[in-house]
Each structure stands twice: as structure tokens, then as C-alpha cells.
């Protein structure tokens, strides 16, 4: 979404979990990784910062320095408030989408990180579905003032939150929000952006 | 805090609840109200926008357009995640600080707004003290990257969150956070800003 927002041409290369350590000679333990000519950048936020600094004449992802620093708060909200519920709702779906070597890696790494077998994590998913909409109250109130977090049009802050819900959508299905919920309507607007780029991503 | 940030001279005029309808011939049902020459502006956020637009050569409160729109998300987080817990923890303290006519207004207006007598609201305050720190996880993670929400120095977004905790501090006492909590350390930094402006406000 950030690359499309900047209007930059790019090739997307999906990798299985177990291949990530070999990308770019072990440049990063996690994806995404951006290669731009001979520059390598890891981490979504750092990639957005790099793109805005390197291509300042293209549409801005942050809307200036204040937007850049406050996007960290949006990222933190997404990670601390939304990621664990999405994990609980999506974890078995993700597991079931993987090939066998990745399933083994996924099971072991999630046990290590979450302290529970993935079945035990998934058992909490139904309860999360009930309370998920309430977690988004700060987003809902913001959308009372403006159609995107970024104002009249999206900024990287929108793509951060969109990413959390898109992660759910392409693994476990649509986020548990009513069709007339302003957050769901914003999510649909995000799916339409950049010629429906997000909508074209479907589960494997 | 916003006026001090802009380096503007100002006179602060506190009013009891029941006098608000008479300020500036009923200009606003709520405070704060700013008078700047012959201009009147209501609402903290609108006042900050006014100040940044009217005095662009003084230190910025938003750090540009992106900062302005994302400050709405910080305001929404503060209102939807922090205001009700602070209300529950502080409501009896606020009541007890008021003169009799204001106590009567406060009791009736809160019953109308919250659907409960203030004693019933306050009864939920102890439980809120236990979970308050967890609500601030998105702030805590942001402070892992930067000393203020606004980056190396504060922006209006900091004053929004500071305001919620300061409201608690000057009524019910310090927010229920450990001294070594990075959010508490940020709050102390905010109290020190502008020659300790926030620290000089004490309960009546």
C-alpha cells in the first residue's frame, strides 16, 4: 500500500516463513524487506520513512514530521490493542494455509512466543470476536471527523491499521464488524484504494 | 499548555460549572473558551488549530498537516480509553471540591449523562485503578521510540494525553502508575514543561 501510494513500480515476492532467513543473505529475521537498487530496508515503518525521505516529490505517507512521529502511536495502538486478538482469531487458519515445513516452524515459534500451543491460543478466538468492535472505538471516533485517519485521504497511519485487518481478512475472513460500522466502511474504502490493490489479495 | 507552547501571553480565568453558560454571552456550553482580541474559539482541539494557523511563526503544535489529522486519533484514544476510567476514579473528589450550587449541578448533570448517581460511578473507581496502567500500553510502546508522542519534543498530542492525567492529578491525586513506568516518567516530563506550568496547578 505504501509503494502504491508513492506511485512506485515494484515487484512483490512472497516467501514461506522458513525461507525468510535466506532472503538477501539473512538481512532480516522478519519481513517485509525492501530492496531499492542497492539499498535494503527492513520493517514496514522504516520502509515508509525511507520512501518518504527518498521520494519527497511523490505523495506523502506522513504529511510532515508531526505525522511521522504520531504514526508511531497508531502503530503502537495497532500492535498493543489489535494484534493479539487477530492472532487468536486467525492462528489456526494461518497454520492450515502453510506447507508442512512451515507448519512445524509456525507451531514451534508460536509456542515459544505465546507460551501456548496454537490450539490453546485459537480457543480464545471466539471471545475476541465478541469484543473486537469495542477495541476500535478510538478509530470510530476519529472517523466521525474525517474519512481517513490521514484526513480527507489516506496516510501511512491508515495502512498500518488496514494491515492488521487485512491480515485477518486474508487468513480468517472479514473482521467481525457490522456492515454499517464506520470502521468497516473505512476498511472497505481502504480495500478500494489504488485500483483495489488490497481487495485483489485473497487467501492462498 | 498550548498557549505556553506557542509562547503567547495569556490570562487564565477559571469559572465554576454553573457560570459557564454566562461566559461571553453564552458562546459555548463547555470550556475551554479562548478569546484572542475579538476572536472567540471553543474546544481545546479547535483552539490548538486556531493558534497554529494564526501564529505560524511560533513553535508548532501539530508539526504539519499529518500531525494535525493524527492528533484527532490521539484525542479519540484519550476520550474513548481514558476519560471514563478517570471519571470513575475522580468523580467524588471533583464533587467534594465544588461549592453547593455546583455540587447540585454536577450531581444532576452526571446522573443525566452517565445514567447513575455519582456514588455508583465512584464505586467502580477502585477496579479502574487496577487496570489503568494496561490501558496505556500504546503510549508506553510509543515512548520506547521517542521521549514524547511528538518526538524529541512535545506536540499538542502530548498535551491531549497529559490533560487527561492532569485532570486526575488535580482532583483525585496522581495517576495509578508506578514511578518507573515510562508513561509516568513522560507525565513528570510534561509537568516540568514551560517552567513547571502543569506542576503549579494544585487542587483547590
XYZ file of C-alpha atoms in Angstrom:
408
model
C 0.000 0.000 0.000
C 2.883 2.377 0.811
C 4.594 1.679 -2.531
C 1.337 2.110 -4.435
C 0.645 5.331 -2.500
C 4.023 6.675 -3.665
C 3.223 5.594 -7.231
C 6.394 3.483 -7.419
C 6.734 0.385 -9.568
C 7.544 -2.709 -7.598
C 7.682 -6.484 -7.745
C 6.279 -8.329 -4.746
C 7.983 -11.595 -3.771
C 6.122 -13.691 -1.212
C 8.200 -16.187 0.798
C 7.306 -19.017 3.166
C 8.260 -18.441 6.829
C 11.174 -20.879 6.657
C 12.757 -19.084 3.685
C 12.917 -15.669 5.380
C 16.397 -16.235 6.936
C 17.833 -16.718 3.436
C 16.382 -13.573 1.834
C 19.117 -11.104 0.920
C 21.750 -13.218 2.696
C 19.990 -13.075 6.055
C 19.462 -9.295 6.050
C 16.446 -9.501 8.391
C 14.713 -12.075 10.592
C 11.356 -10.668 9.574
C 9.531 -9.415 6.501
C 8.827 -7.058 4.864
C 12.207 -6.272 3.356
C 12.503 -3.612 0.651
C 15.238 -3.673 -1.991
C 15.503 -0.377 -3.878
C 18.505 -0.534 -6.212
C 21.393 -1.291 -3.865
C 19.542 -0.150 -0.742
C 17.942 -2.657 1.640
C 15.439 -1.614 4.321
C 13.629 -3.825 6.838
C 10.400 -3.198 8.832
C 7.192 -1.643 7.459
C 7.576 1.616 9.369
C 11.227 2.059 8.419
C 10.342 1.307 4.808
C 7.672 4.041 4.852
C 10.151 6.504 6.382
C 12.734 5.566 3.716
C 10.212 6.010 0.902
C 9.051 9.423 2.125
C 12.634 10.641 2.544
C 13.889 9.185 -0.743
C 10.913 10.217 -2.885
C 9.774 13.537 -1.385
C 8.192 14.730 -4.639
C 5.663 11.884 -4.661
C 2.519 11.773 -2.470
C 3.487 11.929 1.196
C 2.983 8.969 3.544
C 3.263 11.035 6.721
C 2.203 14.598 5.916
C 5.297 16.007 7.580
C 7.298 15.477 10.742
C 4.311 15.591 13.130
C 2.558 12.943 11.090
C 5.643 10.744 11.150
C 6.035 10.764 14.939
C 2.300 10.338 15.615
C 2.184 7.398 13.194
C 4.249 5.583 15.834
C 1.310 5.952 18.200
C -1.038 4.484 15.586
C 1.423 1.604 15.066
C 1.597 1.089 18.827
C -2.193 1.088 19.121
C -2.389 -1.496 16.335
C 0.249 -3.726 17.906
C -0.848 -3.468 21.535
C -4.638 -3.429 21.051
C -5.335 -5.332 17.814
C -2.526 -7.793 17.074
C -3.163 -10.276 19.872
C -6.918 -10.527 19.215
C -6.261 -11.001 15.483
C -3.650 -13.636 16.336
C -6.183 -15.537 18.433
C -8.854 -15.341 15.731
C -6.523 -16.201 12.835
C -3.820 -18.524 14.178
C -5.340 -21.888 13.167
C -6.341 -20.510 9.764
C -2.770 -19.355 9.184
C -1.423 -22.725 10.295
C -3.751 -24.579 7.959
C -2.677 -22.462 4.964
C 1.006 -23.427 5.323
C 3.012 -26.274 3.838
C 4.318 -28.908 6.245
C 7.811 -27.469 6.994
C 6.261 -24.056 7.651
C 3.540 -25.599 9.830
C 6.230 -27.129 12.042
C 8.140 -23.842 12.241
C 4.936 -21.904 12.934
C 3.811 -24.249 15.706
C 7.199 -24.194 17.470
C 7.833 -20.463 17.088
C 4.328 -19.524 18.332
C 4.651 -21.878 21.308
C 7.916 -20.111 22.117
C 6.471 -16.625 21.657
C 2.993 -17.086 23.143
C 3.733 -19.786 25.734
C 0.833 -21.935 24.493
C 0.086 -24.433 21.742
C -1.690 -22.805 18.806
C -4.888 -24.761 19.588
C -4.966 -23.143 23.055
C -4.444 -19.687 21.537
C -7.218 -20.306 18.982
C -9.594 -21.394 21.766
C -9.681 -17.750 22.894
C -10.617 -16.551 19.413
C -14.398 -16.730 19.780
C -14.346 -14.487 22.829
C -12.220 -11.986 20.906
C -14.796 -11.843 18.122
C -17.340 -10.554 20.657
C -15.195 -7.692 21.915
C -13.233 -6.774 18.785
C -15.504 -3.931 17.651
C -15.191 -2.216 21.044
C -11.397 -2.152 20.747
C -11.773 0.067 17.684
C -13.666 2.870 19.465
C -10.754 5.350 19.103
C -10.715 4.692 15.347
C -14.505 5.021 15.138
C -14.496 8.388 16.883
C -11.688 9.651 14.626
C -13.746 8.704 11.563
C -16.518 10.930 12.901
C -14.232 13.878 11.983
C -12.607 12.659 8.770
C -12.935 9.802 6.234
C -9.384 8.536 6.865
C -7.021 8.719 9.840
C -4.925 10.783 7.433
C -7.786 13.250 6.904
C -9.508 13.575 3.515
C -7.178 10.978 2.018
C -5.113 8.122 3.493
C -1.676 8.336 5.060
C 0.637 5.563 6.234
C -1.300 5.575 9.537
C -4.311 4.219 7.629
C -2.187 1.491 6.053
C -0.905 0.447 9.497
C -4.413 -0.204 10.808
C -5.600 -1.517 7.460
C -2.732 -4.021 7.571
C -3.946 -5.507 10.847
C -7.472 -6.022 9.494
C -6.237 -7.165 6.080
C -4.030 -9.762 7.801
C -7.202 -11.103 9.399
C -9.238 -10.861 6.179
C -6.814 -12.891 4.048
C -6.419 -15.615 6.683
C -9.524 -15.948 8.880
C -12.026 -13.917 6.864
C -13.605 -10.468 7.314
C -13.060 -8.645 10.610
C -16.038 -9.140 12.967
C -17.605 -5.719 12.388
C -21.120 -4.815 11.278
C -21.514 -3.646 7.682
C -22.803 -0.250 8.879
C -19.922 0.227 11.329
C -17.932 3.285 10.215
C -14.708 1.315 10.810
C -15.897 -1.402 8.414
C -16.845 1.267 5.893
C -13.361 2.791 6.221
C -11.856 -0.700 5.762
C -13.871 -1.124 2.549
C -12.615 2.286 1.354
C -9.062 1.105 2.029
C -9.688 -2.082 0.042
C -10.771 0.108 -2.893
C -7.629 2.280 -2.825
C -5.017 2.084 -5.583
C -7.361 0.313 -8.010
C -8.476 -2.236 -5.443
C -4.940 -3.401 -4.621
C -5.932 -4.722 -1.194
C -9.106 -6.367 -2.460
C -7.164 -8.396 -5.003
C -5.239 -10.160 -2.211
C -7.112 -13.338 -1.373
C -6.302 -16.298 0.825
C -3.967 -18.880 -0.739
C -0.087 24.128 27.755
C -0.881 25.006 24.127
C -0.661 28.753 24.814
C 2.610 28.340 26.723
C 3.951 26.150 23.890
C 3.236 28.967 21.432
C 4.913 31.441 23.789
C 1.791 33.602 23.916
C 0.855 35.792 26.885
C -2.490 34.891 28.352
C -4.730 35.381 31.344
C -6.497 32.276 32.644
C -9.972 32.732 34.091
C -11.355 29.733 35.956
C -15.145 29.521 36.302
C -17.466 27.299 38.322
C -19.617 24.891 36.269
C -22.768 26.929 36.787
C -21.172 30.125 35.433
C -20.138 28.596 32.087
C -23.429 29.435 30.286
C -22.819 33.129 31.003
C -19.239 33.333 29.702
C -19.014 35.510 26.588
C -22.813 35.786 26.406
C -23.347 32.041 26.178
C -20.805 31.445 23.403
C -20.249 27.805 24.426
C -21.805 25.221 26.725
C -18.346 23.932 27.616
C -14.904 25.225 28.480
C -12.236 25.981 27.421
C -13.102 29.118 25.524
C -10.343 31.283 24.046
C -10.728 34.999 23.481
C -7.990 36.453 21.274
C -8.769 40.091 20.569
C -12.208 39.979 19.001
C -11.988 36.278 18.083
C -13.694 33.605 20.196
C -12.876 29.901 19.841
C -14.333 26.953 21.776
C -12.972 23.422 22.342
C -9.343 22.504 23.140
C -8.636 20.967 19.743
C -10.183 23.848 17.805
C -8.217 26.290 19.950
C -4.959 24.476 19.109
C -5.824 24.537 15.391
C -6.640 28.249 15.654
C -3.366 29.003 17.427
C -1.240 27.092 14.905
C -2.974 28.770 11.954
C -2.946 32.248 13.476
C 0.622 32.151 14.821
C 2.520 30.017 12.280
C 5.885 31.629 13.121
C 5.782 30.362 16.703
C 6.566 26.746 17.743
C 4.179 24.366 16.018
C 1.541 22.393 17.954
C 0.963 19.854 15.182
C 4.135 19.608 13.109
C 2.200 19.988 9.888
C -0.989 18.676 8.337
C -0.286 14.983 9.043
C 0.285 15.780 12.695
C -2.966 17.713 12.868
C -5.140 14.906 11.500
C -3.419 12.191 13.557
C -3.831 14.289 16.710
C -7.541 13.507 16.311
C -6.719 9.852 16.809
C -4.774 10.678 19.982
C -7.737 12.760 21.193
C -10.080 9.881 20.379
C -7.864 7.401 22.241
C -7.840 9.723 25.254
C -11.602 10.190 25.227
C -12.633 6.604 24.485
C -10.000 4.758 26.545
C -9.038 7.089 29.409
C -11.843 9.522 30.152
C -14.354 7.062 31.628
C -11.823 5.403 33.965
C -10.617 8.833 35.130
C -14.234 9.880 35.644
C -14.845 6.841 37.849
C -11.682 7.427 39.881
C -12.162 11.197 40.243
C -15.901 11.876 40.318
C -16.414 12.038 44.105
C -13.233 14.080 44.546
C -14.492 16.570 41.955
C -17.891 16.723 43.643
C -16.326 17.355 47.032
C -14.207 20.256 45.677
C -17.269 22.198 44.455
C -19.424 24.798 46.144
C -23.032 23.827 46.863
C -24.727 25.175 43.698
C -22.087 23.467 41.557
C -22.443 20.239 43.540
C -26.129 20.169 42.724
C -25.499 20.884 39.040
C -22.718 18.284 38.926
C -24.821 15.560 40.537
C -27.798 16.141 38.227
C -25.800 16.532 35.007
C -23.704 13.394 35.691
C -26.819 11.373 36.511
C -28.227 12.529 33.192
C -25.037 11.782 31.254
C -23.906 8.570 32.958
C -27.270 7.131 33.963
C -26.109 6.594 37.563
C -25.700 8.534 40.777
C -22.132 9.727 41.268
C -21.693 7.356 44.235
C -22.462 4.398 41.939
C -19.967 5.682 39.353
C -17.307 6.134 42.041
C -17.892 2.583 43.301
C -16.257 1.356 40.077
C -13.188 3.517 40.634
C -11.123 1.005 42.613
C -11.388 -1.583 39.859
C -10.258 1.038 37.343
C -7.137 1.742 39.396
C -6.086 -1.882 38.905
C -6.372 -1.848 35.102
C -5.459 1.760 34.330
C -1.774 1.115 33.542
C -2.687 -1.566 30.980
C -4.869 0.912 29.077
C -1.764 2.996 28.407
C 0.160 0.244 26.585
C 0.002 2.060 23.205
C 1.513 5.152 24.852
C 4.179 3.066 26.598
C 5.266 1.413 23.353
C 5.422 4.791 21.572
C 7.708 6.115 24.321
C 10.058 3.243 23.539
C 10.850 5.102 20.291
C 10.762 8.731 21.383
C 10.577 10.784 24.621
C 7.291 12.475 23.645
C 4.403 11.458 21.386
C 5.560 14.471 19.382
C 9.067 13.034 19.020
C 12.058 14.720 20.659
C 9.831 17.487 22.000
C 6.116 17.724 22.802
C 3.305 18.484 20.392
C -0.381 19.093 21.081
C -0.864 15.299 21.062
C 1.195 15.171 24.270
C -0.938 17.884 25.855
C -4.110 15.956 24.990
C -2.996 12.881 26.927
C -1.308 14.963 29.587
C -4.624 16.742 30.098
C -6.425 13.504 30.934
C -3.844 12.552 33.569
C -3.539 16.105 34.878
C -7.332 16.231 35.313
C -6.965 13.179 37.542
C -3.905 14.533 39.368
C -5.523 17.831 40.389
C -8.713 16.160 41.593
C -8.111 12.589 42.791
C -4.322 12.575 43.040
C -1.522 11.034 40.940
C -2.483 8.568 38.205
C -2.135 4.955 39.416
C 1.171 4.251 37.643
C 4.475 3.001 39.062
C 7.261 5.567 39.401
C 9.452 3.592 36.968
C 6.671 3.282 34.370
C 7.795 5.129 31.227
C 4.332 6.697 30.976
C 4.697 8.126 34.496
C 8.162 9.408 33.584
C 6.699 11.080 30.486
C 3.938 12.583 32.664
C 6.591 14.005 35.006
C 8.429 15.452 31.987
C 5.177 17.108 30.898
C 4.699 18.554 34.393
C 8.158 20.127 34.069
C 7.465 21.751 30.682
C 7.135 25.528 30.326
C 8.790 26.222 33.702
C 6.654 23.685 35.529
C 3.350 25.203 34.416
C 1.434 21.959 34.947
C 3.085 21.231 38.286
C 1.964 24.571 39.683
C -1.697 23.593 39.277
C -2.829 22.074 42.525
C -6.188 21.011 43.850
C -8.368 23.833 45.208
